[in-house]
Amino acid sequence: METYDALLASITPDTGETRTILDPATGEPVGEAPVHSVQDLEAAIAAAAAAQPAWAALGHDARSAALLKAADAVERSAEELARLLSREQGKPLNGPNARFEVGACAAWLRVAAGTPLDPETVVDDGETRAELHYRPIGVVGAIGPWNWPMMITVWQIAPALRMGNAVVVKPSEYTPLSVLALAKVLNEELPEGLLTVVSGGRDVGARLAEHPAIGKVMFTGSTATGRAIIKSSADTVKRLTLELGGNDAGIVLPDADPKAIAEGLFWGAFINTGQTCAALKRLYVHDSLYEAVCEELTKVAAAMPMGNGLDENNVLGPLQNRQQYDIVARLVEAARDSGARILLGGNPDTDQPGHFYPATLVADIDNGNPLVAEEQFGPALPIIRYGTVDEAVTMANALDVGLGASVWSPDPARAREVAVRLEAGTVWINKHGAVDPRIPFGGAKQSGYGLEFGVEGLKALGVPQVING
């Protein structure tokens, strides 16, 4: 285990071009990130290709044992990693935030290591025997986001490594330090060259997506960037797993208890200060309990402290960057200008440092309003009134994205009847965004394709091979 200062120093380059990373809560410098080039990427891919065959030859048991040791290494440095994550991304240490994210990294590594994947006998009738196996792909390119930089990187690299691949990671330009530090800790238990982080710009990401030595690209981010990756990968027919933008709907059924569900609704929407792909981003509430839900949700939201993430009392932090802050502010103003009712927030203190936008609840808003129709990716939740369940389902399904959705009711059977009608990769009941490393996760429509987590996630990082005879 290293001190925080030693960990930061270990990822600070001695030579070459660097870029100062600023704390989104204070505007103060966090550290210096390397600015890697396409040439650096080429070197990383060559090293990965050289390291991968020996890693693949170890077999599942030995690779899993290494991943379990890597999980131990993450836990040894957990507090230092969480502090760096809080300073760079902005999320508080407490609540479902920085310490939670680092803990999830260890959990996902352990589940990836422990999930069995045996050859599947497809046919065995006495005359024909066919087995389905999964071989390593080779070198996997992982392109990650800035909202959960450590956790989503582990989502990508843990199954890739377990399946015998090497990985080259391209982190977001907003949060490279967190990913560099995580990789440094993981590499304490991994062979040299197997896992490399290339902290570069868009030119590096574009080359990674098209590189002939990359057999698969895993990407979490915007739908627009996902489309560009699809085009870039076409000439080399790469395998892809894309977890793209979402605008998740939640439907509160008429039999729900507003007080009982208020805190679950809040965290479904405001986890990571709303900066989560599968967060609850538009809430549909039946006429009969609309005002009660608004009232109870406002009580919960008003009690949640926001501020500098290193303050142990806070559970909400700043938006990670000014660009995202401006998007949220624009959408809330569009709602205000349309005559929507601001229940809470909507009044940022522009004199304070950092990208803080207050937790904002907006009622009496039309379903076509930009705050509803566009993904806000921040701490502003529109609450839309509906009269019939058919109307709510139609509105929920109207957009071209479908990452997640939720249904809220004390009657599980009734909730499932509605859930199966929703066009989303995952539909939660009485919760939202609760991902689990054992349960497959992926999007519908333009929220991407391919599954992560569990057995299906492992299969997605292998090449299926049928042995027939």
Short mmCIF file of C-alpha atoms in Angstrom, two decimals:
data_model
loop_
_atom_site.label_atom_id
_atom_site.label_comp_id
_atom_site.label_asym_id
_atom_site.label_seq_id
_atom_site.Cartn_x
_atom_site.Cartn_y
_atom_site.Cartn_z
CA MET A 1 0.00 0.00 0.00
CA GLU A 2 1.26 3.46 -0.95
CA THR A 3 0.41 6.85 0.46
CA TYR A 4 -1.77 9.12 -1.64
CA ASP A 5 1.19 11.31 -2.55
CA ALA A 6 3.31 8.30 -3.51
CA LEU A 7 0.51 6.88 -5.68
CA LEU A 8 0.06 10.21 -7.46
CA ALA A 9 3.81 10.58 -7.94
CA SER A 10 4.02 7.08 -9.43
CA ILE A 11 1.75 8.06 -12.32
CA THR A 12 3.23 11.54 -12.87
CA PRO A 13 5.47 11.49 -15.95
CA ASP A 14 9.09 12.55 -15.62
CA THR A 15 9.35 13.58 -19.26
CA GLY A 16 7.11 14.38 -22.20
CA GLU A 17 4.07 16.53 -22.64
CA THR A 18 1.64 16.75 -19.72
CA ARG A 19 -1.71 18.34 -18.97
CA THR A 20 -2.86 19.76 -15.64
CA ILE A 21 -6.02 18.13 -14.30
CA LEU A 22 -8.19 20.43 -12.18
CA ASP A 23 -10.50 19.54 -9.30
CA PRO A 24 -14.08 20.22 -10.48
CA ALA A 25 -15.06 21.21 -6.93
CA THR A 26 -12.36 23.82 -6.40
CA GLY A 27 -10.60 24.51 -9.67
CA GLU A 28 -7.29 23.64 -8.02
CA PRO A 29 -4.70 21.36 -9.67
CA VAL A 30 -4.97 17.65 -8.87
CA GLY A 31 -1.97 16.43 -10.82
CA GLU A 32 -0.23 16.19 -14.18
CA ALA A 33 -1.47 13.65 -16.70
CA PRO A 34 0.67 12.44 -19.59
CA VAL A 35 -0.45 13.39 -23.08
CA HIS A 36 0.30 10.21 -24.99
CA SER A 37 0.58 10.11 -28.74
CA VAL A 38 -0.44 7.69 -31.46
CA GLN A 39 3.15 6.45 -31.37
CA ASP A 40 2.70 5.63 -27.67
CA LEU A 41 -0.45 3.75 -28.59
CA GLU A 42 1.41 1.73 -31.21
CA ALA A 43 4.01 0.76 -28.62
CA ALA A 44 1.33 -0.26 -26.11
CA ILE A 45 -0.47 -2.42 -28.69
CA ALA A 46 2.79 -4.10 -29.69
CA ALA A 47 3.59 -4.86 -26.04
CA ALA A 48 0.07 -6.20 -25.47
CA ALA A 49 0.27 -8.44 -28.53
CA ALA A 50 3.59 -9.81 -27.30
CA ALA A 51 2.32 -10.48 -23.75
CA GLN A 52 -1.05 -11.97 -24.69
CA PRO A 53 -0.13 -15.50 -25.90
CA ALA A 54 1.61 -16.47 -22.67
CA TRP A 55 -1.26 -15.05 -20.64
CA ALA A 56 -3.79 -17.02 -22.70
CA ALA A 57 -1.74 -20.20 -22.27
CA LEU A 58 -2.02 -19.98 -18.47
CA GLY A 59 -5.66 -21.11 -18.60
CA HIS A 60 -8.72 -19.92 -16.71
CA ASP A 61 -7.64 -21.01 -13.23
CA ALA A 62 -4.29 -19.21 -13.26
CA ARG A 63 -5.76 -16.08 -14.82
CA SER A 64 -8.55 -16.04 -12.25
CA ALA A 65 -6.02 -16.37 -9.44
CA ALA A 66 -4.17 -13.32 -10.79
CA LEU A 67 -7.40 -11.33 -10.93
CA LEU A 68 -8.15 -12.22 -7.32
CA LYS A 69 -4.70 -10.93 -6.34
CA ALA A 70 -5.42 -7.77 -8.34
CA ALA A 71 -8.64 -7.33 -6.36
CA ASP A 72 -6.59 -7.63 -3.15
CA ALA A 73 -4.24 -4.94 -4.47
CA VAL A 74 -7.17 -2.60 -5.13
CA GLU A 75 -8.40 -3.12 -1.59
CA ARG A 76 -4.95 -2.40 -0.15
CA SER A 77 -4.92 0.98 -1.93
CA ALA A 78 -8.66 1.64 -1.67
CA GLU A 79 -8.54 4.85 0.34
CA GLU A 80 -5.81 6.40 -1.80
CA LEU A 81 -7.67 5.50 -5.00
CA ALA A 82 -10.93 6.88 -3.62
CA ARG A 83 -9.32 10.17 -2.65
CA LEU A 84 -7.80 10.62 -6.11
CA LEU A 85 -11.11 9.72 -7.73
CA SER A 86 -12.95 12.24 -5.57
CA ARG A 87 -10.53 15.02 -6.41
CA GLU A 88 -10.45 14.33 -10.15
CA GLN A 89 -14.06 13.32 -10.85
CA GLY A 90 -15.68 15.36 -8.08
CA LYS A 91 -17.80 12.66 -6.46
CA PRO A 92 -17.82 12.59 -2.66
CA LEU A 93 -15.99 9.94 -0.71
CA ASN A 94 -19.21 8.82 0.99
CA GLY A 95 -22.59 7.66 -0.26
CA PRO A 96 -22.73 5.65 -3.50
CA ASN A 97 -19.69 7.53 -4.73
CA ALA A 98 -15.86 7.28 -4.59
CA ARG A 99 -15.35 4.61 -1.90
CA PHE A 100 -18.31 2.74 -3.33
CA GLU A 101 -16.75 2.86 -6.82
CA VAL A 102 -13.38 1.55 -5.67
CA GLY A 103 -15.11 -1.22 -3.76
CA ALA A 104 -17.05 -2.11 -6.90
CA CYS A 105 -13.76 -2.46 -8.79
CA ALA A 106 -12.66 -5.20 -6.40
CA ALA A 107 -16.10 -6.84 -6.50
CA TRP A 108 -16.20 -6.98 -10.31
CA LEU A 109 -12.69 -8.43 -10.46
CA ARG A 110 -13.68 -11.16 -8.03
CA VAL A 111 -16.87 -12.06 -9.88
CA ALA A 112 -15.10 -12.09 -13.25
CA ALA A 113 -12.52 -14.43 -11.72
CA GLY A 114 -15.07 -16.69 -10.07
CA THR A 115 -17.73 -17.05 -12.76
CA PRO A 116 -17.49 -20.54 -14.32
CA LEU A 117 -17.40 -20.87 -18.09
CA ASP A 118 -17.13 -24.50 -19.11
CA PRO A 119 -17.39 -25.86 -22.66
CA GLU A 120 -21.04 -26.37 -23.57
CA THR A 121 -22.15 -29.65 -25.10
CA VAL A 122 -24.51 -28.64 -27.89
CA VAL A 123 -25.25 -32.09 -29.34
CA ASP A 124 -24.32 -35.53 -28.04
CA ASP A 125 -26.66 -38.12 -29.57
CA GLY A 126 -24.29 -41.05 -29.93
CA GLU A 127 -23.38 -40.18 -33.51
CA THR A 128 -22.47 -36.50 -33.28
CA ARG A 129 -20.80 -34.65 -30.47
CA ALA A 130 -20.47 -30.86 -30.71
CA GLU A 131 -19.01 -28.61 -28.05
CA LEU A 132 -19.02 -24.81 -27.86
CA HIS A 133 -15.78 -23.28 -26.56
CA TYR A 134 -14.57 -19.67 -26.26
CA ARG A 135 -11.04 -18.75 -27.35
CA PRO A 136 -9.28 -15.47 -26.56
CA ILE A 137 -9.76 -12.62 -29.01
CA GLY A 138 -6.22 -11.25 -28.66
CA VAL A 139 -5.85 -7.56 -27.86
CA VAL A 140 -8.91 -5.65 -26.65
CA GLY A 141 -9.25 -1.87 -26.82
CA ALA A 142 -11.19 -0.29 -23.94
CA ILE A 143 -12.43 3.30 -24.23
CA GLY A 144 -13.93 4.62 -21.03
CA PRO A 145 -15.99 7.58 -19.76
CA TRP A 146 -15.43 10.25 -17.12
CA ASN A 147 -18.43 9.57 -14.89
CA TRP A 148 -17.38 6.22 -13.34
CA PRO A 149 -13.82 6.06 -14.68
CA MET A 150 -12.44 3.34 -12.44
CA MET A 151 -15.48 1.10 -12.19
CA ILE A 152 -16.34 1.08 -15.89
CA THR A 153 -12.70 0.45 -16.77
CA VAL A 154 -12.83 -2.64 -14.59
CA TRP A 155 -16.10 -3.68 -16.25
CA GLN A 156 -14.13 -3.71 -19.49
CA ILE A 157 -10.78 -5.13 -18.47
CA ALA A 158 -11.75 -7.78 -15.89
CA PRO A 159 -13.65 -10.07 -18.28
CA ALA A 160 -11.18 -9.34 -21.08
CA LEU A 161 -8.25 -10.48 -18.94
CA ARG A 162 -10.13 -13.47 -17.53
CA MET A 163 -10.78 -14.69 -21.08
CA GLY A 164 -7.08 -14.56 -21.98
CA ASN A 165 -6.86 -11.22 -23.73
CA ALA A 166 -4.49 -8.29 -23.32
CA VAL A 167 -6.02 -4.81 -22.93
CA VAL A 168 -5.10 -1.30 -24.03
CA VAL A 169 -7.17 1.35 -22.24
CA LYS A 170 -7.91 4.84 -23.49
CA PRO A 171 -9.44 6.84 -20.60
CA SER A 172 -11.47 10.02 -20.88
CA GLU A 173 -9.36 13.15 -21.19
CA TYR A 174 -11.29 14.49 -18.18
CA THR A 175 -10.33 11.67 -15.77
CA PRO A 176 -7.04 10.05 -16.84
CA LEU A 177 -5.37 10.10 -13.41
CA SER A 178 -7.93 7.78 -11.81
CA VAL A 179 -7.52 5.19 -14.55
CA LEU A 180 -3.72 5.47 -14.60
CA ALA A 181 -3.64 4.94 -10.82
CA LEU A 182 -6.00 1.98 -11.00
CA ALA A 183 -3.91 0.34 -13.72
CA LYS A 184 -0.74 0.96 -11.73
CA VAL A 185 -2.27 -0.92 -8.77
CA LEU A 186 -3.60 -3.76 -10.94
CA ASN A 187 -0.26 -4.16 -12.69
CA GLU A 188 1.33 -5.07 -9.37
CA GLU A 189 -0.24 -8.49 -9.97
CA LEU A 190 -0.26 -8.75 -13.79
CA PRO A 191 2.45 -9.61 -16.33
CA GLU A 192 4.26 -6.68 -17.91
CA GLY A 193 2.67 -5.30 -21.05
CA LEU A 194 -0.65 -7.06 -20.58
CA LEU A 195 -2.55 -3.96 -19.40
CA THR A 196 -1.57 -0.48 -20.56
CA VAL A 197 -3.29 2.90 -20.27
CA VAL A 198 -2.71 5.34 -23.11
CA SER A 199 -3.78 8.79 -21.93
CA GLY A 200 -4.23 10.64 -25.19
CA GLY A 201 -6.71 12.69 -27.17
CA ARG A 202 -9.26 11.93 -29.84
CA ASP A 203 -6.56 10.94 -32.32
CA VAL A 204 -5.53 8.11 -29.99
CA GLY A 205 -9.12 6.95 -29.56
CA ALA A 206 -9.73 7.02 -33.32
CA ARG A 207 -6.58 5.00 -34.03
CA LEU A 208 -7.47 2.47 -31.33
CA ALA A 209 -10.88 1.93 -32.92
CA GLU A 210 -9.44 1.27 -36.37
CA HIS A 211 -6.16 -0.47 -35.49
CA PRO A 212 -5.80 -3.84 -37.27
CA ALA A 213 -4.19 -5.47 -34.21
CA ILE A 214 -7.20 -4.69 -32.00
CA GLY A 215 -9.69 -7.56 -32.14
CA LYS A 216 -12.45 -5.95 -30.11
CA VAL A 217 -13.40 -2.51 -28.87
CA MET A 218 -15.39 -1.95 -25.69
CA PHE A 219 -16.81 1.54 -25.36
CA THR A 220 -18.98 3.34 -22.82
CA GLY A 221 -20.03 6.86 -23.74
CA SER A 222 -22.21 8.91 -26.05
CA THR A 223 -24.26 7.50 -28.91
CA ALA A 224 -22.55 9.91 -31.31
CA THR A 225 -19.09 8.60 -30.43
CA GLY A 226 -20.41 5.05 -30.58
CA ARG A 227 -21.52 5.61 -34.17
CA ALA A 228 -18.03 6.90 -35.03
CA ILE A 229 -16.45 3.79 -33.49
CA ILE A 230 -18.74 1.54 -35.50
CA LYS A 231 -17.60 3.26 -38.71
CA SER A 232 -13.92 3.18 -37.72
CA SER A 233 -14.06 -0.51 -36.83
CA ALA A 234 -15.78 -1.63 -40.02
CA ASP A 235 -12.74 -2.16 -42.23
CA THR A 236 -11.23 -4.67 -39.81
CA VAL A 237 -14.60 -6.23 -38.81
CA LYS A 238 -13.94 -5.75 -35.11
CA ARG A 239 -16.16 -7.15 -32.44
CA LEU A 240 -17.85 -4.38 -30.44
CA THR A 241 -19.56 -3.93 -27.11
CA LEU A 242 -21.15 -0.49 -26.94
CA GLU A 243 -22.88 0.95 -23.87
CA LEU A 244 -24.16 4.25 -25.19
CA GLY A 245 -26.34 7.10 -24.01
CA GLY A 246 -29.62 6.57 -22.25
CA ASN A 247 -32.58 8.61 -21.08
CA ASP A 248 -34.10 6.16 -18.63
CA ALA A 249 -37.77 6.34 -17.75
CA GLY A 250 -39.35 5.39 -14.43
CA ILE A 251 -43.09 4.73 -14.06
CA VAL A 252 -44.78 5.08 -10.67
CA LEU A 253 -47.98 3.01 -10.71
CA PRO A 254 -51.17 4.22 -8.96
CA ASP A 255 -50.80 1.77 -6.05
CA ALA A 256 -47.32 2.97 -5.01
CA ASP A 257 -46.59 4.51 -1.60
CA PRO A 258 -44.95 7.92 -2.25
CA LYS A 259 -43.17 8.05 1.09
CA ALA A 260 -41.86 4.50 0.82
CA ILE A 261 -40.35 4.97 -2.65
CA ALA A 262 -39.05 8.54 -2.34
CA GLU A 263 -35.49 7.72 -1.30
CA GLY A 264 -35.20 4.98 -3.93
CA LEU A 265 -36.40 7.39 -6.59
CA PHE A 266 -33.91 9.99 -5.43
CA TRP A 267 -30.87 7.73 -5.64
CA GLY A 268 -32.09 6.22 -8.89
CA ALA A 269 -31.95 9.71 -10.38
CA PHE A 270 -29.20 11.48 -8.45
CA ILE A 271 -26.54 8.82 -7.91
CA ASN A 272 -23.19 10.37 -8.88
CA THR A 273 -25.05 13.71 -9.03
CA GLY A 274 -27.05 12.39 -11.99
CA GLN A 275 -23.94 11.61 -14.05
CA THR A 276 -24.78 7.97 -14.76
CA CYS A 277 -25.83 6.42 -18.07
CA ALA A 278 -28.44 4.20 -16.43
CA ALA A 279 -29.78 6.81 -14.01
CA LEU A 280 -33.48 7.64 -13.78
CA LYS A 281 -33.78 10.69 -16.04
CA ARG A 282 -37.55 11.13 -16.53
CA LEU A 283 -40.18 10.12 -14.00
CA TYR A 284 -43.79 9.38 -14.93
CA VAL A 285 -46.26 9.55 -12.03
CA HIS A 286 -49.99 8.78 -12.03
CA ASP A 287 -52.41 11.66 -11.47
CA SER A 288 -53.73 10.17 -8.24
CA LEU A 289 -50.43 10.46 -6.38
CA TYR A 290 -48.53 13.01 -8.45
CA GLU A 291 -48.47 15.77 -5.84
CA ALA A 292 -47.63 13.34 -3.03
CA VAL A 293 -44.66 11.93 -4.94
CA CYS A 294 -43.46 15.46 -5.73
CA GLU A 295 -43.71 16.40 -2.07
CA GLU A 296 -41.94 13.33 -0.68
CA LEU A 297 -39.20 13.42 -3.31
CA THR A 298 -38.59 17.10 -2.60
CA LYS A 299 -38.18 16.37 1.12
CA VAL A 300 -35.55 13.72 0.43
CA ALA A 301 -33.64 15.78 -2.14
CA ALA A 302 -33.58 18.89 0.04
CA ALA A 303 -31.87 16.95 2.84
CA MET A 304 -28.95 15.69 0.73
CA PRO A 305 -25.77 17.75 1.32
CA MET A 306 -23.76 18.85 -1.74
CA GLY A 307 -20.19 20.12 -1.70
CA ASN A 308 -16.52 19.24 -1.90
CA GLY A 309 -16.15 15.48 -2.15
CA LEU A 310 -13.40 15.30 0.46
CA ASP A 311 -15.83 16.59 3.10
CA GLU A 312 -17.11 13.42 4.78
CA ASN A 313 -20.58 14.96 5.20
CA ASN A 314 -21.38 15.42 1.50
CA VAL A 315 -23.12 12.88 -0.71
CA LEU A 316 -23.55 15.03 -3.85
CA GLY A 317 -20.69 16.70 -5.69
CA PRO A 318 -20.09 18.99 -8.64
CA LEU A 319 -20.60 18.17 -12.26
CA GLN A 320 -17.30 16.89 -13.57
CA ASN A 321 -16.79 19.52 -16.26
CA ARG A 322 -18.12 22.88 -17.36
CA GLN A 323 -19.50 21.51 -20.63
CA GLN A 324 -21.85 19.19 -18.74
CA TYR A 325 -22.77 21.96 -16.30
CA ASP A 326 -23.82 24.16 -19.23
CA ILE A 327 -25.99 21.37 -20.68
CA VAL A 328 -27.86 20.93 -17.39
CA ALA A 329 -28.29 24.69 -16.93
CA ARG A 330 -29.62 25.08 -20.49
CA LEU A 331 -32.17 22.30 -20.10
CA VAL A 332 -33.44 23.57 -16.74
CA GLU A 333 -33.84 27.07 -18.17
CA ALA A 334 -35.78 25.64 -21.13
CA ALA A 335 -38.11 23.97 -18.63
CA ARG A 336 -38.48 27.18 -16.61
CA ASP A 337 -39.18 29.23 -19.76
CA SER A 338 -41.90 26.77 -20.78
CA GLY A 339 -43.80 27.39 -17.54
CA ALA A 340 -42.78 24.22 -15.71
CA ARG A 341 -42.81 24.33 -11.92
CA ILE A 342 -39.40 24.24 -10.20
CA LEU A 343 -39.94 22.30 -6.98
CA LEU A 344 -36.35 22.49 -5.81
CA GLY A 345 -33.06 23.89 -7.09
CA GLY A 346 -32.60 25.48 -10.48
CA ASN A 347 -30.70 28.36 -8.86
CA PRO A 348 -26.93 27.69 -9.00
CA ASP A 349 -24.60 29.93 -7.02
CA THR A 350 -22.41 31.28 -9.80
CA ASP A 351 -20.06 32.98 -7.34
CA GLN A 352 -18.75 29.78 -5.76
CA PRO A 353 -15.85 27.86 -7.32
CA GLY A 354 -16.46 24.55 -9.02
CA HIS A 355 -19.14 23.15 -11.30
CA PHE A 356 -21.89 22.85 -8.69
CA TYR A 357 -25.47 22.68 -9.91
CA PRO A 358 -28.04 22.10 -7.15
CA ALA A 359 -30.30 19.06 -7.04
CA THR A 360 -33.27 20.18 -9.12
CA LEU A 361 -36.80 18.77 -9.39
CA VAL A 362 -39.13 20.03 -12.13
CA ALA A 363 -42.89 19.35 -12.14
CA ASP A 364 -45.80 20.12 -14.48
CA ILE A 365 -43.61 19.66 -17.53
CA ASP A 366 -44.62 18.56 -21.00
CA ASN A 367 -43.25 15.25 -22.27
CA GLY A 368 -41.76 16.97 -25.32
CA ASN A 369 -39.82 19.53 -23.30
CA PRO A 370 -36.04 19.39 -23.91
CA LEU A 371 -35.40 18.49 -20.26
CA VAL A 372 -37.45 15.33 -20.86
CA ALA A 373 -36.54 14.53 -24.46
CA GLU A 374 -32.77 15.09 -24.16
CA GLU A 375 -30.42 13.30 -21.78
CA GLN A 376 -29.49 15.85 -19.11
CA PHE A 377 -26.79 13.69 -17.43
CA GLY A 378 -26.90 15.79 -14.30
CA PRO A 379 -28.85 16.63 -11.14
CA ALA A 380 -32.17 17.70 -12.70
CA LEU A 381 -35.18 15.38 -12.78
CA PRO A 382 -38.38 16.14 -14.71
CA ILE A 383 -41.58 14.66 -13.24
CA ILE A 384 -44.33 14.06 -15.81
CA ARG A 385 -47.97 13.45 -14.99
CA TYR A 386 -49.90 10.61 -16.69
CA GLY A 387 -53.50 9.41 -16.65
CA THR A 388 -53.34 5.77 -17.82
CA VAL A 389 -50.61 3.17 -17.76
CA ASP A 390 -50.89 2.85 -21.53
CA GLU A 391 -50.11 6.55 -21.81
CA ALA A 392 -47.08 6.20 -19.52
CA VAL A 393 -45.70 3.24 -21.46
CA THR A 394 -46.14 5.09 -24.76
CA MET A 395 -44.25 8.12 -23.45
CA ALA A 396 -41.51 5.98 -21.92
CA ASN A 397 -40.96 4.13 -25.21
CA ALA A 398 -41.12 7.19 -27.45
CA LEU A 399 -37.37 7.94 -27.55
CA ASP A 400 -34.71 6.23 -29.68
CA VAL A 401 -32.69 5.11 -26.64
CA GLY A 402 -33.37 2.29 -24.21
CA LEU A 403 -30.63 1.54 -21.70
CA GLY A 404 -32.69 1.07 -18.53
CA ALA A 405 -36.14 1.71 -17.08
CA SER A 406 -38.01 1.07 -13.86
CA VAL A 407 -41.50 0.38 -12.53
CA TRP A 408 -42.55 1.27 -8.98
CA SER A 409 -45.34 -0.66 -7.27
CA PRO A 410 -45.86 -2.80 -4.14
CA ASP A 411 -47.39 -5.48 -6.41
CA PRO A 412 -44.50 -7.32 -8.16
CA ALA A 413 -46.80 -9.12 -10.59
CA ARG A 414 -48.44 -5.89 -11.68
CA ALA A 415 -45.05 -4.21 -12.02
CA ARG A 416 -43.76 -7.03 -14.22
CA GLU A 417 -46.79 -6.72 -16.50
CA VAL A 418 -45.69 -3.15 -17.18
CA ALA A 419 -41.97 -3.96 -17.24
CA VAL A 420 -42.24 -6.37 -20.17
CA ARG A 421 -43.81 -3.60 -22.26
CA LEU A 422 -40.86 -1.24 -21.84
CA GLU A 423 -38.21 -1.03 -24.56
CA ALA A 424 -35.06 -1.12 -22.46
CA GLY A 425 -32.13 -3.46 -21.91
CA THR A 426 -32.86 -3.69 -18.17
CA VAL A 427 -36.08 -2.91 -16.32
CA TRP A 428 -35.78 -2.67 -12.54
CA ILE A 429 -38.70 -2.99 -10.14
CA ASN A 430 -38.77 -0.64 -7.13
CA LYS A 431 -35.17 0.41 -7.80
CA HIS A 432 -33.22 1.94 -10.65
CA GLY A 433 -29.67 1.51 -11.93
CA ALA A 434 -28.79 -1.33 -9.55
CA VAL A 435 -26.19 -3.15 -11.66
CA ASP A 436 -24.81 -6.46 -10.44
CA PRO A 437 -21.64 -8.19 -11.69
CA ARG A 438 -23.55 -11.49 -11.95
CA ILE A 439 -26.42 -10.14 -14.08
CA PRO A 440 -26.06 -9.30 -17.80
CA PHE A 441 -26.35 -5.62 -18.66
CA GLY A 442 -26.69 -3.91 -22.04
CA GLY A 443 -28.81 -1.47 -24.00
CA ALA A 444 -31.64 -1.57 -26.53
CA LYS A 445 -32.25 0.68 -29.53
CA GLN A 446 -29.55 3.36 -29.85
CA SER A 447 -28.26 2.73 -26.33
CA GLY A 448 -25.84 0.24 -27.84
CA TYR A 449 -25.44 -3.50 -28.18
CA GLY A 450 -23.60 -6.37 -26.56
CA LEU A 451 -23.84 -7.62 -23.00
CA GLU A 452 -21.52 -7.10 -20.04
CA PHE A 453 -21.28 -8.93 -16.68
CA GLY A 454 -21.82 -12.53 -15.70
CA VAL A 455 -21.39 -15.48 -18.05
CA GLU A 456 -22.68 -13.49 -21.03
CA GLY A 457 -20.09 -10.80 -20.36
CA LEU A 458 -17.30 -13.38 -20.40
CA LYS A 459 -18.57 -14.89 -23.64
CA ALA A 460 -18.53 -11.44 -25.23
CA LEU A 461 -14.75 -11.28 -24.65
CA GLY A 462 -14.10 -14.57 -26.44
CA VAL A 463 -14.35 -15.99 -29.94
CA PRO A 464 -16.90 -18.82 -30.07
CA GLN A 465 -15.47 -22.02 -31.52
CA VAL A 466 -17.44 -25.20 -32.15
CA ILE A 467 -15.58 -28.50 -31.90
CA ASN A 468 -17.63 -30.95 -33.95
CA GLY A 469 -16.70 -34.62 -33.94
#
